[in-house]
mmCIF file with all atom_site columns, C-alpha atoms and ligand atoms in Angstrom:
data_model
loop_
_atom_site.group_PDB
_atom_site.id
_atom_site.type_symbol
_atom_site.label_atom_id
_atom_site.label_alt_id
_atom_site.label_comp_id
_atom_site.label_asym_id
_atom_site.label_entity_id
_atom_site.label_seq_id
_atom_site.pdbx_PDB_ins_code
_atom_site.Cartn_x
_atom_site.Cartn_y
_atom_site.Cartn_z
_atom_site.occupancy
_atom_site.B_iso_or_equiv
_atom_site.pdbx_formal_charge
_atom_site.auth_seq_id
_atom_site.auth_comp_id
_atom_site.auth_asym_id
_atom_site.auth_atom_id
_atom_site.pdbx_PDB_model_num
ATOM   1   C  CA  . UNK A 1 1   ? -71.379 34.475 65.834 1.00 57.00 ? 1   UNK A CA  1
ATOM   2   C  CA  . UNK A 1 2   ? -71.321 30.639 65.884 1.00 58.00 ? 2   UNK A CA  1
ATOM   3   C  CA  . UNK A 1 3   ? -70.816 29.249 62.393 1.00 57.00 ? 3   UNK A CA  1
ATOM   4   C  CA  . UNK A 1 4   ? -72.970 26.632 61.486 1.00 59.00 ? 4   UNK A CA  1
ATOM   5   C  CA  . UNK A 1 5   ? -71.324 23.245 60.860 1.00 61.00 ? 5   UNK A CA  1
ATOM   6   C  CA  . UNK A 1 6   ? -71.784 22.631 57.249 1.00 59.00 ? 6   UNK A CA  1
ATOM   7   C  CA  . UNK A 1 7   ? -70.801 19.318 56.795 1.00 57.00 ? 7   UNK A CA  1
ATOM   8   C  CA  . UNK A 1 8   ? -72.946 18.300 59.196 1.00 84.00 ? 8   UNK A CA  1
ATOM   9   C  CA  . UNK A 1 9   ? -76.026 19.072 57.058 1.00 91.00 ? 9   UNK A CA  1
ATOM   10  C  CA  . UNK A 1 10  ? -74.947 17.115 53.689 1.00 93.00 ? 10  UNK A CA  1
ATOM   11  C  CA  . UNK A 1 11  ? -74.187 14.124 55.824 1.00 90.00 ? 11  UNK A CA  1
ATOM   12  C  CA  . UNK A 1 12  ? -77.287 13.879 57.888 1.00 91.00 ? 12  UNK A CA  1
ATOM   13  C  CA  . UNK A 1 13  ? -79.600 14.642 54.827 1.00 92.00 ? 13  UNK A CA  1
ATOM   14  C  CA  . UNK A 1 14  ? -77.948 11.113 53.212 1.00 92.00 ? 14  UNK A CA  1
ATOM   15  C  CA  . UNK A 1 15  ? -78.134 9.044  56.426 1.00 91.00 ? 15  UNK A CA  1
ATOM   16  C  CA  . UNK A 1 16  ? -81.554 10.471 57.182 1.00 90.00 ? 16  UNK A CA  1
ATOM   17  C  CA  . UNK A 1 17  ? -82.524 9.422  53.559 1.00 89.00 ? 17  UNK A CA  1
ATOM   18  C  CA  . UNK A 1 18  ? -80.329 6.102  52.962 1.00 87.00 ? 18  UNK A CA  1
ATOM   19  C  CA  . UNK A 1 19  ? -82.004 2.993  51.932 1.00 86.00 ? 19  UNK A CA  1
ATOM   20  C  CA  . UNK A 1 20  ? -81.578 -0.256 53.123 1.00 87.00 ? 20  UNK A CA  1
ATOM   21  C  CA  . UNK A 1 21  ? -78.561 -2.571 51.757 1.00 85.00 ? 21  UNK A CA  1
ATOM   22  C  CA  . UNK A 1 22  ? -79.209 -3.610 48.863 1.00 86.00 ? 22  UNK A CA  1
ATOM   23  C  CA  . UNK A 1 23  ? -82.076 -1.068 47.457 1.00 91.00 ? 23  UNK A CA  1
ATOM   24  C  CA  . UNK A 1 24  ? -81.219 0.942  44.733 1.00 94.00 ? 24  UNK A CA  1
ATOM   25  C  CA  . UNK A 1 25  ? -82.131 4.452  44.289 1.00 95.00 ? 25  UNK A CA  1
ATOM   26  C  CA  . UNK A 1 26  ? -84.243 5.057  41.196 1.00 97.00 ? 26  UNK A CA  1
ATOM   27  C  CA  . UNK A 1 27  ? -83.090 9.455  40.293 1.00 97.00 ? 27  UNK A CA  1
ATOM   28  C  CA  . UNK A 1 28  ? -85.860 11.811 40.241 1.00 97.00 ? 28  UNK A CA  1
ATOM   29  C  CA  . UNK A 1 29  ? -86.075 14.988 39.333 1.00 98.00 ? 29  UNK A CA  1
ATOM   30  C  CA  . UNK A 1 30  ? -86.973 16.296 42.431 1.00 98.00 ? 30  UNK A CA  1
ATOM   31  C  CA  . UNK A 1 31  ? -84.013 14.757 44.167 1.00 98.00 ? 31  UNK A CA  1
ATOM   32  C  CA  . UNK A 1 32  ? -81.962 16.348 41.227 1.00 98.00 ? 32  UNK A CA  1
ATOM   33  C  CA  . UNK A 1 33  ? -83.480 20.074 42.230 1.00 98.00 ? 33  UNK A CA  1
ATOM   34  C  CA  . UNK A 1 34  ? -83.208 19.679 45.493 1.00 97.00 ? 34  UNK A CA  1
ATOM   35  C  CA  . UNK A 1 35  ? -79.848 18.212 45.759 1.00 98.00 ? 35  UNK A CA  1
ATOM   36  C  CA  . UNK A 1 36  ? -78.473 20.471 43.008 1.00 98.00 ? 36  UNK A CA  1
ATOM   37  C  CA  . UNK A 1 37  ? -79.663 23.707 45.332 1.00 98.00 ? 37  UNK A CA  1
ATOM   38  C  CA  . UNK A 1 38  ? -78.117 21.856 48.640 1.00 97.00 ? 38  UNK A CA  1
ATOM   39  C  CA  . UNK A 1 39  ? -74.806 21.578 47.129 1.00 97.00 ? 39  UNK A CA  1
ATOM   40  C  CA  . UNK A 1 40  ? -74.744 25.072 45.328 1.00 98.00 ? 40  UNK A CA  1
ATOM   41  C  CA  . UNK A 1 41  ? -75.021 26.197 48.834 1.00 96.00 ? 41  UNK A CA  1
ATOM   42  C  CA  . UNK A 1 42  ? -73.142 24.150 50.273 1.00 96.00 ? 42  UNK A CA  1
ATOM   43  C  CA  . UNK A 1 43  ? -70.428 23.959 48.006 1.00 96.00 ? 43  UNK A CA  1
ATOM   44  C  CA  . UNK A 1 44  ? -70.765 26.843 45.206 1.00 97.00 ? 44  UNK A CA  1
ATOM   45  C  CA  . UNK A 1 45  ? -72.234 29.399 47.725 1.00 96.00 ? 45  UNK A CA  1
ATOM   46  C  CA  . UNK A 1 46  ? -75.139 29.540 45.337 1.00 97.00 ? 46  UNK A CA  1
ATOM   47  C  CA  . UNK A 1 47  ? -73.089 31.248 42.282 1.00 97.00 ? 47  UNK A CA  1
ATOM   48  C  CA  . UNK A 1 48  ? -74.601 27.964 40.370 1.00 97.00 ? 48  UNK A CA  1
ATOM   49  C  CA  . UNK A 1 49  ? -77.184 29.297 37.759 1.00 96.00 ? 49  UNK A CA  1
ATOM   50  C  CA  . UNK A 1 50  ? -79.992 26.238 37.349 1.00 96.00 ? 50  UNK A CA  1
ATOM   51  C  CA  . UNK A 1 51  ? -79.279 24.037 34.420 1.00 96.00 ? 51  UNK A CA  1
ATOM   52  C  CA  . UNK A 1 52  ? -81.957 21.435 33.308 1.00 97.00 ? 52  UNK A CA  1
ATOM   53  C  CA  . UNK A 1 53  ? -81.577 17.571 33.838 1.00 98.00 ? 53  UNK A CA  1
ATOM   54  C  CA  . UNK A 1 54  ? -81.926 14.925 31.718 1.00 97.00 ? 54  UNK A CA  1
ATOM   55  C  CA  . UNK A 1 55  ? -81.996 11.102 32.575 1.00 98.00 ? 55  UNK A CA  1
ATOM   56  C  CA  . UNK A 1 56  ? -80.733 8.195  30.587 1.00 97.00 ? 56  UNK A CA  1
ATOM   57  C  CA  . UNK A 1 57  ? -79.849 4.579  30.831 1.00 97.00 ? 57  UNK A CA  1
ATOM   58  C  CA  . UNK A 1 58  ? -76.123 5.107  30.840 1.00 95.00 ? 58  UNK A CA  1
ATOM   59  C  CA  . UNK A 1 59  ? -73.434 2.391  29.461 1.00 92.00 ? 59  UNK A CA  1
ATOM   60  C  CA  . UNK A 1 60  ? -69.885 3.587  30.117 1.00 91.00 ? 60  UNK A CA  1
ATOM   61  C  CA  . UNK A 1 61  ? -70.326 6.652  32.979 1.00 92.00 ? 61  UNK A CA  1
ATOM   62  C  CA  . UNK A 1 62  ? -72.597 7.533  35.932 1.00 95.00 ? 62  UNK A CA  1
ATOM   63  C  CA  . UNK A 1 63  ? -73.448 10.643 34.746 1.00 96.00 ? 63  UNK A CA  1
ATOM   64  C  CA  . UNK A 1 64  ? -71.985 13.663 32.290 1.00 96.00 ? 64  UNK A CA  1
ATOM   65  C  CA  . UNK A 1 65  ? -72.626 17.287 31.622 1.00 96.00 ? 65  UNK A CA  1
ATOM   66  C  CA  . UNK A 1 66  ? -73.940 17.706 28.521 1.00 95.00 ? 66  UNK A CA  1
ATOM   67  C  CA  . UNK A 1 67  ? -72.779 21.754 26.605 1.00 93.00 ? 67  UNK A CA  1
ATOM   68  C  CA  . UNK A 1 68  ? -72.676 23.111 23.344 1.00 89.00 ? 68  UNK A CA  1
ATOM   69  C  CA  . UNK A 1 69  ? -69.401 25.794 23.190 1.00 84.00 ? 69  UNK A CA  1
ATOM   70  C  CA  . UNK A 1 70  ? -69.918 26.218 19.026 1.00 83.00 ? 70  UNK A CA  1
ATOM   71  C  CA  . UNK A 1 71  ? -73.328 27.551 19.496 1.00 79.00 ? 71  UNK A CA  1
ATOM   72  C  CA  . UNK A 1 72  ? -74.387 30.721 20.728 1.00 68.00 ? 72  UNK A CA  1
ATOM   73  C  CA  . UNK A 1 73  ? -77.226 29.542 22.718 1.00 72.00 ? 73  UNK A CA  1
ATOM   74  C  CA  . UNK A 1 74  ? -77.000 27.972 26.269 1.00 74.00 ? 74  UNK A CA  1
ATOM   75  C  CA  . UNK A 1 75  ? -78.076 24.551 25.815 1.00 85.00 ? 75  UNK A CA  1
ATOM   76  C  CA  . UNK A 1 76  ? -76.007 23.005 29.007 1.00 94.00 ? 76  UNK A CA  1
ATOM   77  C  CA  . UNK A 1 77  ? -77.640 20.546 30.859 1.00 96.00 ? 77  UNK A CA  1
ATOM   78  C  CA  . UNK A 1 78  ? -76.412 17.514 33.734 1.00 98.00 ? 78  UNK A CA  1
ATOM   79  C  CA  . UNK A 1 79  ? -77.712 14.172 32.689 1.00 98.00 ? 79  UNK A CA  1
ATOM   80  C  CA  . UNK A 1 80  ? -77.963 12.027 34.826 1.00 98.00 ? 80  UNK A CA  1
ATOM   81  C  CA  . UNK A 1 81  ? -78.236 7.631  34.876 1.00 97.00 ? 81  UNK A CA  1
ATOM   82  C  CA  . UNK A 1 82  ? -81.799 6.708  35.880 1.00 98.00 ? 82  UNK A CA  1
ATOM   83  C  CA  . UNK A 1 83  ? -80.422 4.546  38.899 1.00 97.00 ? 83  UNK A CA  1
ATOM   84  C  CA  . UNK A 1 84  ? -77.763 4.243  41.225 1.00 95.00 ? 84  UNK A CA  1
ATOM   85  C  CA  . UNK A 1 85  ? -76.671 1.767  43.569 1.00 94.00 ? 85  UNK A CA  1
ATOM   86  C  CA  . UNK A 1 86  ? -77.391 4.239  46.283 1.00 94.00 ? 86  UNK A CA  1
ATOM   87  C  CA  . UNK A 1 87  ? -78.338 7.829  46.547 1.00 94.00 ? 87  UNK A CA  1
ATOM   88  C  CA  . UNK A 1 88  ? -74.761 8.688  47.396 1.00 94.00 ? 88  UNK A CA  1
ATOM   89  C  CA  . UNK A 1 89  ? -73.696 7.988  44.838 1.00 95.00 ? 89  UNK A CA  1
ATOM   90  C  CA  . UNK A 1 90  ? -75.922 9.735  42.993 1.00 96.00 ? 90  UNK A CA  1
ATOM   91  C  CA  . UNK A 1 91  ? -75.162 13.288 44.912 1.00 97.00 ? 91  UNK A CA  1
ATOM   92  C  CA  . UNK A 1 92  ? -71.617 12.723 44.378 1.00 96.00 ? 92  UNK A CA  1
ATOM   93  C  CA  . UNK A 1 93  ? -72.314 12.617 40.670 1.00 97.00 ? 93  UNK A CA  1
ATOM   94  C  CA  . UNK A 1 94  ? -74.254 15.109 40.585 1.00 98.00 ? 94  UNK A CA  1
ATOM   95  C  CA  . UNK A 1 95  ? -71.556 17.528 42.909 1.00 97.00 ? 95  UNK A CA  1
ATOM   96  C  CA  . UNK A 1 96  ? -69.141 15.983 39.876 1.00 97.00 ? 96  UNK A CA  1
ATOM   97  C  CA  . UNK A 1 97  ? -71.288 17.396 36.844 1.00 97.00 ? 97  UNK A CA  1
ATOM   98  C  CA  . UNK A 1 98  ? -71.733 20.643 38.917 1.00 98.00 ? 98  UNK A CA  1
ATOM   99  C  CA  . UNK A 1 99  ? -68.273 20.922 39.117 1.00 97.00 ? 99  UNK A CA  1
ATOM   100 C  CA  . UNK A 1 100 ? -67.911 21.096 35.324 1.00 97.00 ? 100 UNK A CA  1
ATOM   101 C  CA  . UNK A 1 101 ? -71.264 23.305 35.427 1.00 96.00 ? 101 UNK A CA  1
ATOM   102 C  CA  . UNK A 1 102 ? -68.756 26.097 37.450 1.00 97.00 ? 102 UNK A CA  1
ATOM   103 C  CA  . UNK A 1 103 ? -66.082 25.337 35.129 1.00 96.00 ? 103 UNK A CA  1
ATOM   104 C  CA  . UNK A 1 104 ? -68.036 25.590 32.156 1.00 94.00 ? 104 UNK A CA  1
ATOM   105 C  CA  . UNK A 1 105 ? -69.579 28.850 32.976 1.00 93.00 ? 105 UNK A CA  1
ATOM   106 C  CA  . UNK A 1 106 ? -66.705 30.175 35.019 1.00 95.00 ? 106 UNK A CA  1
ATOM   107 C  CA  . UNK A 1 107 ? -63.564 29.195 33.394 1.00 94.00 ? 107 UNK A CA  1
ATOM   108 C  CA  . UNK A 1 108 ? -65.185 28.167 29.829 1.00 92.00 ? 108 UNK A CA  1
ATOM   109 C  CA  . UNK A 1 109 ? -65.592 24.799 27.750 1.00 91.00 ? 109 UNK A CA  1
ATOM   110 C  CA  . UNK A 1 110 ? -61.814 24.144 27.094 1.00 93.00 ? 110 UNK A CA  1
ATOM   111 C  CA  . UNK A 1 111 ? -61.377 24.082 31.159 1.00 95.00 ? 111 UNK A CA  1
ATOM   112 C  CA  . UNK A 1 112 ? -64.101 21.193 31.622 1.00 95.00 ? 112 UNK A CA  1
ATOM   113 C  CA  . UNK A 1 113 ? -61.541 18.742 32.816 1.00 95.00 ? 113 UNK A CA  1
ATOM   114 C  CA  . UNK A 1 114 ? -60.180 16.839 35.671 1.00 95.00 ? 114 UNK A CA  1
ATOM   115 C  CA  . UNK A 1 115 ? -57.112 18.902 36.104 1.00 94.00 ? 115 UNK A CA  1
ATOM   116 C  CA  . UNK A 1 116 ? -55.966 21.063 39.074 1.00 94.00 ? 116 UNK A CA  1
ATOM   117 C  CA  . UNK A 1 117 ? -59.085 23.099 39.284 1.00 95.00 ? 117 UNK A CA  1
ATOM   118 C  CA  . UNK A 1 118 ? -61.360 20.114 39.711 1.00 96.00 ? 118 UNK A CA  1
ATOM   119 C  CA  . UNK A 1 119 ? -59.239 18.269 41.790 1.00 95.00 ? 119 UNK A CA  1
ATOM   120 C  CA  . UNK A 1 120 ? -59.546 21.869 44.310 1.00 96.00 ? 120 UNK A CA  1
ATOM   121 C  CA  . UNK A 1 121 ? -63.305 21.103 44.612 1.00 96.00 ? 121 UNK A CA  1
ATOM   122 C  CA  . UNK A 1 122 ? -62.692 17.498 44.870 1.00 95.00 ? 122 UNK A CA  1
ATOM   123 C  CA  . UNK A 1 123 ? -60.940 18.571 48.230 1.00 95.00 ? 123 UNK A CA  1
ATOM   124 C  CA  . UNK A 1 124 ? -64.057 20.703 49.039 1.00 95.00 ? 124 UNK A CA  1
ATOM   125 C  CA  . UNK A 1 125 ? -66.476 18.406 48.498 1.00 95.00 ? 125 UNK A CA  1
ATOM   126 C  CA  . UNK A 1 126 ? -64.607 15.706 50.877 1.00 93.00 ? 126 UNK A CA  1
ATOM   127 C  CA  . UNK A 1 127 ? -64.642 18.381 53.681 1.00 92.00 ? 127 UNK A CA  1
ATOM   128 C  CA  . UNK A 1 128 ? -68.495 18.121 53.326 1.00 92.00 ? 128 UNK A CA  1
ATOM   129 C  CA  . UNK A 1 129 ? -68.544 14.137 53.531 1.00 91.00 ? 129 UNK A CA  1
ATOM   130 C  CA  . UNK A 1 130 ? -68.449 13.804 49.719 1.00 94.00 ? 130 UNK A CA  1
ATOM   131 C  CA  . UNK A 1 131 ? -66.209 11.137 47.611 1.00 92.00 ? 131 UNK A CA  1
ATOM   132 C  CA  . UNK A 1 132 ? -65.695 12.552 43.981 1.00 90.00 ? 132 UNK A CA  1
ATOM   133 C  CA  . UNK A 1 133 ? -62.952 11.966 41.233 1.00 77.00 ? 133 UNK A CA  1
ATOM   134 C  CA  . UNK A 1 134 ? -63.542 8.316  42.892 1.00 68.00 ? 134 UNK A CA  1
ATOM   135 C  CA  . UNK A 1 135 ? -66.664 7.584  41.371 1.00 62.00 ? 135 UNK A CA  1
ATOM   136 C  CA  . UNK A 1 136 ? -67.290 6.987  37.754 1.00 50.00 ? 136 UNK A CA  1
ATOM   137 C  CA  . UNK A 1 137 ? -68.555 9.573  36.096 1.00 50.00 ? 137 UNK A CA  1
ATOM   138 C  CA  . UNK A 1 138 ? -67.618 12.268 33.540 1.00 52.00 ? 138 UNK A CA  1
HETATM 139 ZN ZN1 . LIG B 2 .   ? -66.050 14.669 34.951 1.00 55.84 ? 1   LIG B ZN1 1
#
C-alpha cells in the first residue's frame, strides 16, 4: 500500500494559504482548531486531547502553554499572540506549545522543557517542513 507523503500536506496547506510579503497574519481561532487537528495528525498521530486557546498581545514570546500542576483540575490551555508576521510562524508556534501539551500530559509538568525530548519532536516537525526551537516562543 502506497504511503501517503505527509510532508507534503503541511507544506502545501501554508503555500496554498501564504500571504503576500509583507501582510501579517492576524490568529483566529479557527486557524488555531484547524491547525491544532492538522498537526496532531500529522505529528502526534492524534493522541493530542483538545485544549482551549487563548489570545493575547504578547511582549517577550510568540506564544506559551499556559497549566496549572498544583491544582487538581485541568485548566491547560495554548495561548497564543494575536498576530504574526506570517502564518508560519504562527503553526510553528503552535506545533511548539503542542509539544509541551504532549509533554505535559504525557511525561508531566516538571518535563515541560526544551531538553532532549523536545528537541526529538523538533526533528519531527522539520521532517514535515516545520522550523521550531528556532522561533521565539515558550
Ligand atoms: Zn517552549
Amino acid at each position: 500500500m502506497a504511503r501517503r507523503n505527509k510532508s507534503n500536506r503541511v507544506k502545501k496547506l501554508l503555500k496554498a494559504e501564504a500571504k503576500p510579503k509583507g501582510i501579517e497574519y492576524d490568529t483566529t481561532l479557527e486557524d488555531c482548531r484547524k491547525w491544532f487537528d492538522i498537526l496532531n495528525e500529522e505529528l502526534f498521530d492524534n493522541s493530542l486531547s483538545h485544549v482551549p486557546f487563548g489570545f493575547k498581545w504578547l511582549r517577550v514570546c510568540w506564544a506559551y502553554y499556559e497549566y496549572f500542576p498544583k491544582t487538581h483540575e485541568r485548566g491547560e490551555s495554548i495561548i497564543m499572540h494575536k498576530r504574526y508576521p506570517s502564518q508560519r510562524l504562527f503553526v510553528e508556534c503552535l506545533a511548539h506549545e503542542m509539544i509541551h501539551h504532549w509533554q505535559y500530559m504525557n511525561l508531566g509538568w516538571r518535563k515541560v522543557d526544551h531538553a532532549e525530548e523536545f528537541l526529538d519532536w523538533c526533528k519531527k516537525a522539520k521532517s514535515i517542513g516545520l522550523r521550531i526551537g528556532e522561533e521565539q516562543s515558550e
